[in-house]
Tab-separated table of C-alpha atoms in Angstrom:
chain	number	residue	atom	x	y	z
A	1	UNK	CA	161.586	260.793	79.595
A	2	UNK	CA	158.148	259.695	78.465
A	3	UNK	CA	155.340	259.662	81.112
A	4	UNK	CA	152.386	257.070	80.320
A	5	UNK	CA	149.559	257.628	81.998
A	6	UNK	CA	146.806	255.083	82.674
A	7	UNK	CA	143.175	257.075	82.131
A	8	UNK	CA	140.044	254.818	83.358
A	9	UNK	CA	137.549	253.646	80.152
A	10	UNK	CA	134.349	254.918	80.111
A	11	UNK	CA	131.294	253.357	79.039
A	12	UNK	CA	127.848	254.558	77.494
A	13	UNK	CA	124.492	253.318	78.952
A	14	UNK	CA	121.306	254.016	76.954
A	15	UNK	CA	120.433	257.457	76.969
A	16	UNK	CA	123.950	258.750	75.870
A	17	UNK	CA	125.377	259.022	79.745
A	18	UNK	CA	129.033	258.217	80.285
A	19	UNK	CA	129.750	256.492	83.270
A	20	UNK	CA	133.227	255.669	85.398
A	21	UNK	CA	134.283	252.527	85.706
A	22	UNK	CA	133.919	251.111	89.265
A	23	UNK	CA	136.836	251.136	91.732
A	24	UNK	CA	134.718	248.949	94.677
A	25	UNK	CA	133.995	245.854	93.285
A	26	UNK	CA	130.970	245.441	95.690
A	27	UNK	CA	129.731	248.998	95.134
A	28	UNK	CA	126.275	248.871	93.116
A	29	UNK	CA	126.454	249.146	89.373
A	30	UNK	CA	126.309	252.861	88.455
A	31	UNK	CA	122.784	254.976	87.267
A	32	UNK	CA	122.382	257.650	84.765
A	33	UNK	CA	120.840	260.767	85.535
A	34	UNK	CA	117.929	261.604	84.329
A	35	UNK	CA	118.294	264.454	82.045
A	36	UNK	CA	116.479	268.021	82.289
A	37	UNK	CA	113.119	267.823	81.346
A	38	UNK	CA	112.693	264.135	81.839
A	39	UNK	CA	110.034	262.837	84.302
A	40	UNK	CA	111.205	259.257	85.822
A	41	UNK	CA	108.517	256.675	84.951
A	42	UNK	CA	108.278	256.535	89.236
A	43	UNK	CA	107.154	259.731	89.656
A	44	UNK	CA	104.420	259.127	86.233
A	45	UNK	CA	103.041	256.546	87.977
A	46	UNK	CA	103.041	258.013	91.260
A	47	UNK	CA	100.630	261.243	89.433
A	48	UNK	CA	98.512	259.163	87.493
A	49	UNK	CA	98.503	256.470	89.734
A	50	UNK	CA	96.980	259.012	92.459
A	51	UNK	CA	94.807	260.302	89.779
A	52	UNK	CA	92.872	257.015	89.327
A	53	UNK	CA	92.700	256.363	92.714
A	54	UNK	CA	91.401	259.346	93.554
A	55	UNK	CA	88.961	258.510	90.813
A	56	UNK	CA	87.905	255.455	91.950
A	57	UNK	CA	87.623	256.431	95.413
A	58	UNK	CA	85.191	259.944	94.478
A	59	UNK	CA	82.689	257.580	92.411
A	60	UNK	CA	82.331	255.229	95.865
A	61	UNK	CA	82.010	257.930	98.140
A	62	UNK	CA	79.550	259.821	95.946
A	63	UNK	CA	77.387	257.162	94.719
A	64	UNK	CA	77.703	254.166	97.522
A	65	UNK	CA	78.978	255.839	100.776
A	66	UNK	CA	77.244	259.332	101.223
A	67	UNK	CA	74.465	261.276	99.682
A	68	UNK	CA	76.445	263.581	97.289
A	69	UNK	CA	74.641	264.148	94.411
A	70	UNK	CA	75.525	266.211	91.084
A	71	UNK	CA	79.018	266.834	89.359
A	72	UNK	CA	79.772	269.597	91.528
A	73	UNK	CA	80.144	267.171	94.704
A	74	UNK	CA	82.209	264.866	92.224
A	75	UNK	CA	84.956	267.182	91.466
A	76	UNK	CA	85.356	268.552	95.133
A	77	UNK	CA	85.672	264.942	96.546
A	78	UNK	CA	87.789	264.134	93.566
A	79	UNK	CA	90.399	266.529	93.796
A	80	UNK	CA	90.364	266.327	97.555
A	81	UNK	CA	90.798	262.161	97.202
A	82	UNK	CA	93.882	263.284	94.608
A	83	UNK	CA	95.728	265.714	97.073
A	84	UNK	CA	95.794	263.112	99.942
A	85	UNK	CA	96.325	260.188	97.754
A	86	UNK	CA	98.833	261.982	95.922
A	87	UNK	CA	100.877	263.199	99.120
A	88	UNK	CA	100.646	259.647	100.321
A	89	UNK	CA	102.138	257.936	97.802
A	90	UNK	CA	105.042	260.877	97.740
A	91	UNK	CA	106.105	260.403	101.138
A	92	UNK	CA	106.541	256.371	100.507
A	93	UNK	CA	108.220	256.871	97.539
A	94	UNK	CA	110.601	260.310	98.514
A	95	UNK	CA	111.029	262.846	101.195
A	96	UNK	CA	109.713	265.410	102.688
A	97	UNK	CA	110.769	267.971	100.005
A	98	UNK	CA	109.247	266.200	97.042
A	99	UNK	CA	105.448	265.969	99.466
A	100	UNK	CA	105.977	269.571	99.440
A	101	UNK	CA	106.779	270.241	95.921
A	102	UNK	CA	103.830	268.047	94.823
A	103	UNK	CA	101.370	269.477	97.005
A	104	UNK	CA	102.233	273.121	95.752
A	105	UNK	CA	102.275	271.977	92.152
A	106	UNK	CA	98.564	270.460	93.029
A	107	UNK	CA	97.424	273.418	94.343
A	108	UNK	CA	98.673	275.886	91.514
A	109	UNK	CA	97.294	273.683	89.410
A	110	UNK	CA	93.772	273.643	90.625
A	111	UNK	CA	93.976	277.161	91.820
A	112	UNK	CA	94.594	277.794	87.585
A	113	UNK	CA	92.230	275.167	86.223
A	114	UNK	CA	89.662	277.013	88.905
A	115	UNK	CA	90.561	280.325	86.944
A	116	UNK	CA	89.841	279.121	83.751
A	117	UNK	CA	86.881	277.372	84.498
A	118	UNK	CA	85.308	279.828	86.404
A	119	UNK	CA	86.195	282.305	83.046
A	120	UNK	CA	84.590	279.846	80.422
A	121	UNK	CA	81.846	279.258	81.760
A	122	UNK	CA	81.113	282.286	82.576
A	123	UNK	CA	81.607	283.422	78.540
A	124	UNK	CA	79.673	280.047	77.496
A	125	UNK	CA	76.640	280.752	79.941
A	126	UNK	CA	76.209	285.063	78.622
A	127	UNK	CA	76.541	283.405	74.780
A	128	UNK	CA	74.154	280.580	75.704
A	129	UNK	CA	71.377	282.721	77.374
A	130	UNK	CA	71.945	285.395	75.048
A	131	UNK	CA	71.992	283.325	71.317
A	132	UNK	CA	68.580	284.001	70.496
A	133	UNK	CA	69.031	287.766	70.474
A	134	UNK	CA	72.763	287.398	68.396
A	135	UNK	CA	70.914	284.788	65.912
A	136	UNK	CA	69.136	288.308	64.477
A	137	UNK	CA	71.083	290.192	62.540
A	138	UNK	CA	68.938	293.356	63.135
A	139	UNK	CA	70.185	293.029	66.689
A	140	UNK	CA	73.335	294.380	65.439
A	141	UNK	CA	71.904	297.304	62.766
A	142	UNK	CA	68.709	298.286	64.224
A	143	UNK	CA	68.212	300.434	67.633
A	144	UNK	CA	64.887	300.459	70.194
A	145	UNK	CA	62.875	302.624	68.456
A	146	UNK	CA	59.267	302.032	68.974
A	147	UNK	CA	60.311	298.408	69.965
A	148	UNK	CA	58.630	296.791	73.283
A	149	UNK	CA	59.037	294.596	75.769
A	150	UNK	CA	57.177	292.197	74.429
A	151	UNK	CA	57.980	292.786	70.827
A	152	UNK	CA	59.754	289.778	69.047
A	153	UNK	CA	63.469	289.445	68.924
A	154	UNK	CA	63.520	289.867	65.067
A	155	UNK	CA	62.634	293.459	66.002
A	156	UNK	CA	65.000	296.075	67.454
A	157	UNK	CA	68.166	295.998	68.036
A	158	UNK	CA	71.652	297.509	70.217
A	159	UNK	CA	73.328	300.030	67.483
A	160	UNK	CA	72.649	302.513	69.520
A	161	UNK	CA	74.649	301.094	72.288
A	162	UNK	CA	77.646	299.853	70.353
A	163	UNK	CA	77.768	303.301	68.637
A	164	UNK	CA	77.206	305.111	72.257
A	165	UNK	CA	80.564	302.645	73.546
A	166	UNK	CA	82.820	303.475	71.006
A	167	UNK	CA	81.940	306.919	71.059
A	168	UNK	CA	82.698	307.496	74.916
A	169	UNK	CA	85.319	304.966	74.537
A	170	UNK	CA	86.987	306.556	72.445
A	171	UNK	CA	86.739	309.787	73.891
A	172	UNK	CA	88.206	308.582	77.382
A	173	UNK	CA	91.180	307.087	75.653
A	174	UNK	CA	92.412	309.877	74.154
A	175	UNK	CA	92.129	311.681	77.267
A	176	UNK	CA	93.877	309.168	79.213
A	177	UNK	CA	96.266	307.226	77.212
A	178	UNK	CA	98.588	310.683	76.935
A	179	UNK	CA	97.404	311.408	80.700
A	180	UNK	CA	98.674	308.185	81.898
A	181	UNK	CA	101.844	307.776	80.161
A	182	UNK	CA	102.993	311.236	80.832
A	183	UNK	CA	102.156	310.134	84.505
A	184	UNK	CA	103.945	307.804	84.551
A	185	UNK	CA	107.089	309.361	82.484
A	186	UNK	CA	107.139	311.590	85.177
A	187	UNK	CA	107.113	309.087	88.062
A	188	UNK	CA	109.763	306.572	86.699
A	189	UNK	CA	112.399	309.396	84.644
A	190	UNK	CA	112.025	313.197	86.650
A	191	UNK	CA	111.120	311.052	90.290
A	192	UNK	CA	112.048	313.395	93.151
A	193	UNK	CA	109.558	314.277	96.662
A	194	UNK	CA	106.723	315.509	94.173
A	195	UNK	CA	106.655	312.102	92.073
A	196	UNK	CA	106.135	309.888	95.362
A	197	UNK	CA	103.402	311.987	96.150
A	198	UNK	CA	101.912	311.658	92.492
A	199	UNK	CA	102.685	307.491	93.101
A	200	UNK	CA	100.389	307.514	96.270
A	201	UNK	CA	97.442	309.013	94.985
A	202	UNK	CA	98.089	307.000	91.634
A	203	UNK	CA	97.674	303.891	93.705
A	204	UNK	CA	95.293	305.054	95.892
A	205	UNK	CA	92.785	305.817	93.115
A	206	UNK	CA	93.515	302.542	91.589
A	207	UNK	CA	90.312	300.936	94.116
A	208	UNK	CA	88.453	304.110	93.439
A	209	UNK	CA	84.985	303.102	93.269
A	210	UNK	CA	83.315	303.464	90.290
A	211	UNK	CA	79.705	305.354	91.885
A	212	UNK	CA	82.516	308.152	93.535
A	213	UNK	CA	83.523	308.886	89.927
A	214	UNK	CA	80.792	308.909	88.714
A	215	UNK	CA	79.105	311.574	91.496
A	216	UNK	CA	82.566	313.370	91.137
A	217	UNK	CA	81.824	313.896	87.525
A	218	UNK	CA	77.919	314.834	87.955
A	219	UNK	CA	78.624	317.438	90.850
A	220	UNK	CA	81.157	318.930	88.881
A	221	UNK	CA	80.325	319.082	84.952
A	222	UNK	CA	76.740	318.778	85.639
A	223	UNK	CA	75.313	320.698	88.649
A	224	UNK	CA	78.647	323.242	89.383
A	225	UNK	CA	79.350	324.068	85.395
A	226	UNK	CA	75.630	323.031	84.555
A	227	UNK	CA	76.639	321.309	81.434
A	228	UNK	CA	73.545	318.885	80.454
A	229	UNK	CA	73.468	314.561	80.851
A	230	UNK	CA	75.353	313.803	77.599
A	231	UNK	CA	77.944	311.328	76.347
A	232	UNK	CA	80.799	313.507	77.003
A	233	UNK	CA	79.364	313.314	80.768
A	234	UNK	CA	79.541	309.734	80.536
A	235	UNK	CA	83.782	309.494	78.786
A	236	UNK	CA	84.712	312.256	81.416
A	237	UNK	CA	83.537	309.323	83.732
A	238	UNK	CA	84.985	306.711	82.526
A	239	UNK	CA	88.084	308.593	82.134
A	240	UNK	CA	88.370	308.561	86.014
A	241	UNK	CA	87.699	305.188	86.405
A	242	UNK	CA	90.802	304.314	83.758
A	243	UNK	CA	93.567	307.214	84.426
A	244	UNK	CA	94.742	305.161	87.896
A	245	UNK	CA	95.149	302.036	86.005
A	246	UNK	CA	97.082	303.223	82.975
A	247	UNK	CA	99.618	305.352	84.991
A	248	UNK	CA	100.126	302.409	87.678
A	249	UNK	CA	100.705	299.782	84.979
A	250	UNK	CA	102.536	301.973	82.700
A	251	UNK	CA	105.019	303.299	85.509
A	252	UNK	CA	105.429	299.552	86.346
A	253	UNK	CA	106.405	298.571	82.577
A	254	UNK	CA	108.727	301.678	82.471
A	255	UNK	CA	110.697	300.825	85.305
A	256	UNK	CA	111.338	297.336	83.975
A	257	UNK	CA	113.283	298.867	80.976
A	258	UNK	CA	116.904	297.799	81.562
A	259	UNK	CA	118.981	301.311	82.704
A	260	UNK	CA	122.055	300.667	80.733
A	261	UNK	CA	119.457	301.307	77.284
A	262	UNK	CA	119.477	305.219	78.808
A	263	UNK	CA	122.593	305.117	80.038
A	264	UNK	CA	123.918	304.608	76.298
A	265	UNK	CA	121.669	306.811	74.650
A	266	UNK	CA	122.304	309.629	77.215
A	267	UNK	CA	126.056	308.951	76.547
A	268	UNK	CA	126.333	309.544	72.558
A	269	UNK	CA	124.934	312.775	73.496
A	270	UNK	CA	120.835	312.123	73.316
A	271	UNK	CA	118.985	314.887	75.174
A	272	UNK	CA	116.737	313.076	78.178
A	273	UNK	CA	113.423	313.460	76.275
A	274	UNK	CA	114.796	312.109	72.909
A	275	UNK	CA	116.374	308.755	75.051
A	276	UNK	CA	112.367	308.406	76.716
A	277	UNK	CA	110.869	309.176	72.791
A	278	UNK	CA	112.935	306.886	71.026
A	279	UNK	CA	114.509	304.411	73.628
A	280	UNK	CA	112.039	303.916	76.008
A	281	UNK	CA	108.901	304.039	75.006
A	282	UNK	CA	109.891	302.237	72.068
A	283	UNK	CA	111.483	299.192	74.264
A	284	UNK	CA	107.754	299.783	76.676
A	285	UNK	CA	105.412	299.488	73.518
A	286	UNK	CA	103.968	295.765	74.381
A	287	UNK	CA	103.594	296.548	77.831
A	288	UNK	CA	102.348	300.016	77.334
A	289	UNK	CA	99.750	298.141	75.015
A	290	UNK	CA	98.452	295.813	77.637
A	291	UNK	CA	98.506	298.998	80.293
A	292	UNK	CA	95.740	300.474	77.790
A	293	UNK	CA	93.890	297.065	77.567
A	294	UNK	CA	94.010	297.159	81.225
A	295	UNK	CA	92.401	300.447	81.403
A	296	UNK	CA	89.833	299.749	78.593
A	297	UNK	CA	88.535	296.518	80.807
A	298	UNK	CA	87.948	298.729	83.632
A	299	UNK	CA	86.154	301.297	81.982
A	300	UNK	CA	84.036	299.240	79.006
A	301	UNK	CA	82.081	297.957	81.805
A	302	UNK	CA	81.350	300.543	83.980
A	303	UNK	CA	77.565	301.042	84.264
A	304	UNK	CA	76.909	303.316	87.571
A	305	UNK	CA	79.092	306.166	85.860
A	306	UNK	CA	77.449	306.346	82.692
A	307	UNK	CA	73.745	305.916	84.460
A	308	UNK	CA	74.144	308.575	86.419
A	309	UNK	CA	75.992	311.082	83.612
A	310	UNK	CA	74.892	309.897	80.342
A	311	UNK	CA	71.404	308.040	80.908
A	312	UNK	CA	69.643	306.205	78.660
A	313	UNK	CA	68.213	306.527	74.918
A	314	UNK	CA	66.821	304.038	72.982
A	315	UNK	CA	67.953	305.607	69.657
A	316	UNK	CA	70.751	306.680	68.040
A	317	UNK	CA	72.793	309.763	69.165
A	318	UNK	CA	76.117	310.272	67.957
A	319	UNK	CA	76.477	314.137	69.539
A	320	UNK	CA	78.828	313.714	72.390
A	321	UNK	CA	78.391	316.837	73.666
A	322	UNK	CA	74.671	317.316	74.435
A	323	UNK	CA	71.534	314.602	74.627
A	324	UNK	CA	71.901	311.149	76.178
A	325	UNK	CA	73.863	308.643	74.983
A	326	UNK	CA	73.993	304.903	75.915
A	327	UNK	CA	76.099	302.782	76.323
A	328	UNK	CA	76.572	299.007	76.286
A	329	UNK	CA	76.703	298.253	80.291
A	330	UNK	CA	73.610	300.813	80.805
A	331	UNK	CA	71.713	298.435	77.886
A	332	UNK	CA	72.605	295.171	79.902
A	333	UNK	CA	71.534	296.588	83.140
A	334	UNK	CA	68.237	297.960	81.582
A	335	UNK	CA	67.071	294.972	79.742
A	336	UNK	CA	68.036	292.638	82.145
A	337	UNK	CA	66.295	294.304	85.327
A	338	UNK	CA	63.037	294.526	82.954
A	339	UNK	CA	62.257	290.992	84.325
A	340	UNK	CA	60.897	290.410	80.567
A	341	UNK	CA	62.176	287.239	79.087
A	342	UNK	CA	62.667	288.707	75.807
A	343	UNK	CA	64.342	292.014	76.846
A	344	UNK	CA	66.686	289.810	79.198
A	345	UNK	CA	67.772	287.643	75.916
A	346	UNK	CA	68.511	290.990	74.447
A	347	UNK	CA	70.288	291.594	78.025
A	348	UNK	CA	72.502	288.507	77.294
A	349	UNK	CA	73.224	289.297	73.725
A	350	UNK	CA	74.416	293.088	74.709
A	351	UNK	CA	76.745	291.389	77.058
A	352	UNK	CA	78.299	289.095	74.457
A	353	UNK	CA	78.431	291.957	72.093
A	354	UNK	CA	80.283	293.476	74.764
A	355	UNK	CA	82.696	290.362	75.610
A	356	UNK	CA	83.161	290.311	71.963
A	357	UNK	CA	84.090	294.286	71.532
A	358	UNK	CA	86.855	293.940	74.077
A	359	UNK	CA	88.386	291.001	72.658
A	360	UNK	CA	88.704	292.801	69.834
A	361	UNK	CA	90.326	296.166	71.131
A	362	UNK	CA	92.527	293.598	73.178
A	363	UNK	CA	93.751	291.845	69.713
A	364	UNK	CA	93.992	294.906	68.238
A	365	UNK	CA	96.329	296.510	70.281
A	366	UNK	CA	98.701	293.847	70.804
A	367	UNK	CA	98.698	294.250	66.585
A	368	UNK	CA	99.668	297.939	66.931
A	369	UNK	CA	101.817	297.072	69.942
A	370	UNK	CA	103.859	294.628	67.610
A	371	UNK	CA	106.908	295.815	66.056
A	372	UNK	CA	106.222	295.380	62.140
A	373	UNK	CA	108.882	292.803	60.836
A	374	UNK	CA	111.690	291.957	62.875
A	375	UNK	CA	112.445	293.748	66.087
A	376	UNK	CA	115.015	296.932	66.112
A	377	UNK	CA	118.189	296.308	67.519
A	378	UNK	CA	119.401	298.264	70.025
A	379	UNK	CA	121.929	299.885	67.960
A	380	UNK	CA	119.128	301.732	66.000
A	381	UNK	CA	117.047	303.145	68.716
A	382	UNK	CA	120.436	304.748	70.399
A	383	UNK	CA	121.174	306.360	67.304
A	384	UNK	CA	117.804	307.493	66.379
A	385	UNK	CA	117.899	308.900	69.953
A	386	UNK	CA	121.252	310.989	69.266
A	387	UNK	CA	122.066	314.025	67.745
A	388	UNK	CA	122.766	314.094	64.399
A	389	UNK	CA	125.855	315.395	64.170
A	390	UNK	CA	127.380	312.470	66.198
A	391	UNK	CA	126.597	309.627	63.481
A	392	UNK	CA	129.880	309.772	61.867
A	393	UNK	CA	131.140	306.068	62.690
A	394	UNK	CA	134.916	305.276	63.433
A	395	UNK	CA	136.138	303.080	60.682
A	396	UNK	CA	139.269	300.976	61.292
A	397	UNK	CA	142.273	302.211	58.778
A	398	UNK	CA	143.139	300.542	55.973
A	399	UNK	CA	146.735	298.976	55.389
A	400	UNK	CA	149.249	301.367	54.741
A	401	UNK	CA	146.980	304.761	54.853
A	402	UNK	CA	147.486	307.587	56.998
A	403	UNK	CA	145.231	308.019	59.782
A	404	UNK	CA	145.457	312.050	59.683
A	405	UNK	CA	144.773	311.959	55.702
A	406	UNK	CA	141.477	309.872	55.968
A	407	UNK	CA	138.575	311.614	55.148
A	408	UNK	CA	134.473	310.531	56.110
A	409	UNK	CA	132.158	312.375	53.584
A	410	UNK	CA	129.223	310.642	53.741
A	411	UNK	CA	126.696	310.371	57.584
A	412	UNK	CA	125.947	306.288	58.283
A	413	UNK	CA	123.078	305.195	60.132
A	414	UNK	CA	123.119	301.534	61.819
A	415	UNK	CA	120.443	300.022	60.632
């Protein structure tokens, strides 16, 4: 017995929706949806709509209705006009919920376009002020010997304080990159009573402020061990300031990394510090990376530290360990408060020079952070993380072979 079944035709509509037939001959003729990612034109000209009313309605206030002068006044009545015109139109056209989700999106949006707009011009304004110091290129190879305030900017120079930074930088990173990781090794894989205790004072010297460390550092290397002012001073300072923010950030980063990456390398047999050396730190490199940038942006600009350990030379001194040694901040706050126009060009110049220096250690480690060619699987770092012994693979066996007689000579590695 043969059992037809009648199935209803469907139709296309432009856009590639299929669409029922209609059973109610008075019901309205069917819509398609609106796909993901697709704005309706409504809700387009409900946004841009709102944005040249709220246009319109700015330039009237400001320039017929009230007093508001200057492009400041603009925006702020502008984006004001936009919010209330835009929630307006909303609520005719929708509900409540899509007022709300507009008015959020509005004010994420400003609150970003604030962010970035506050940051530019901040970076345009130092470069602007400070352009006829960088147009020189002996501001870059010559130092302040015998150079006054009222000396011409084609004379002189900061070597001596870009030498002085990357000295003492790079002294306080390589006593707290290993400092901070470790910390944070030990808060996110040992843990216990001991490791909350190490968390709390981790985050509690995260809003340190940067005069304590630097006292902390002078009452201690300086008057107690009576070591003299000297660049070492100054990275044993600025080590302080960056420890707090490499261990938080780092601990944060290592407690992302999925569990079931040490699960699997603990269960071919890895040892617990071979699964953090080659499993997790590994899968923790980027953000491990940014923790350091993190830490460098705290401490690169630092200038009541290094004032009160290192002081101030206007010549070259590479000697960590005894004579002063300055530093890039120290230069910007010394030229600047010299109330000379000349020396505060130079102050704006040191300041993009300094702008520009961590740019570049930013960009640099997110190079080094980068895995070089394609990412390793997970299949490699497990194995790299087990014992040797243990890479023999299980092969399937071949048609008509004995199981018992099959032999492995050779050690595989998953690549």
């Amino acid at each position: 017995m043969t059992v037809v079944v009648d199935r209803p035709q469907t139709t296309q509509v432009p856009g590639g929706a299929t669409v029922l037939p209609r059973t109610d001959p008075d019901a309205p003729p069917p819509q398609p949806r609106t796909g993901l990612g697709q704005v309706p034109a409504e809700s387009l000209l409900v946004v841009w709509g709102s944005r040249v009313g709220a246009l319109c309605l700015a330039w009237i206030i400001c320039q017929r209705l009230l007093p508001l002068e200057g492009i400041a006044w603009f925006v702020v009545v502008f984006g004001i006009s936009n919010l209330v015109l835009l929630a307006t139109t909303t609520a005719v056209t929708d509900g409540l919920v899509e007022v709300r989700d507009r008015v959020a999106q509005w004010l994420i949006s400003a609150g970003a376009l604030l962010v970035f707009a506050t940051l530019f011009s901040v970076v345009i304004y130092v470069f602007y002020r400070g352009w006829d110091a960088l147009s020189h290129i002996n501001f870059f190879t010559d130092d302040m010997t015998g150079v006054g305030p009222d000396d011409p900017l084609d004379q002189g120079g900061i070597l001596h304080a870009i030498l002085g930074t990357l000295v003492e930088l790079s002294i306080a990173i390589a006593i707290t990159l290993p400092l901070g990781i470790g910390t944070a090794i030990f808060m996110t894989e040992i843990g216990g009573a001991f490791a909350r205790v190490v968390r709390t004072v981790v985050e509690a010297m995260t809003a340190l402020p940067s005069i304590v460390a630097g006292l902390f550092i002078y009452t201690t290397w300086i008057i107690v061990l009576g070591n003299p002012r000297s660049g070492l001073a100054g990275a044993l300072a600025i080590s302080v300031m960056m420890l707090p923010i490499i261990a938080r950030a780092s601990d944060v980063v290592l407690r992302v990394v999925p569990g079931n990456l040490r699960e699997a390398s603990l269960a071919l047999g890895s040892s617990r510090w071979k699964t953090v050396w080659h499993v997790v730190l590994p899968t923790a490199r980027p953000g491990l990376a940014t923790a350091l940038i993190l830490g460098v942006a705290r401490g690169v600009g630092e200038t009541s530290p290094v004032l009160i350990t290192s002081g101030y030379a206007s010549f070259v001194h590479l000697n960590p360990t005894s004579g002063v040694m300055t530093s890039l901040p120290l230069s910007v706050y010394v030229n600047v408060r010299s109330g000379q126009e000349l020396m505060i060009a130079r102050g704006f110049g040191t300041a993009a020079v300094l702008l520009m220096l961590v740019l570049i250690l930013f960009i640099t480690a997110r190079l080094l952070a980068r895995p070089a060619g394609s990412k390793p699987r997970f299949g490699t770092r497990v194995m790299r993380a087990m014992p040797r012994a243990t890479w023999r693979p299980v092969r399937t066996p071949e048609p008509g072979a004995d199981a018992e007689t099959r032999t492995d000579d050779k050690e595989e590695v998953a690549s």
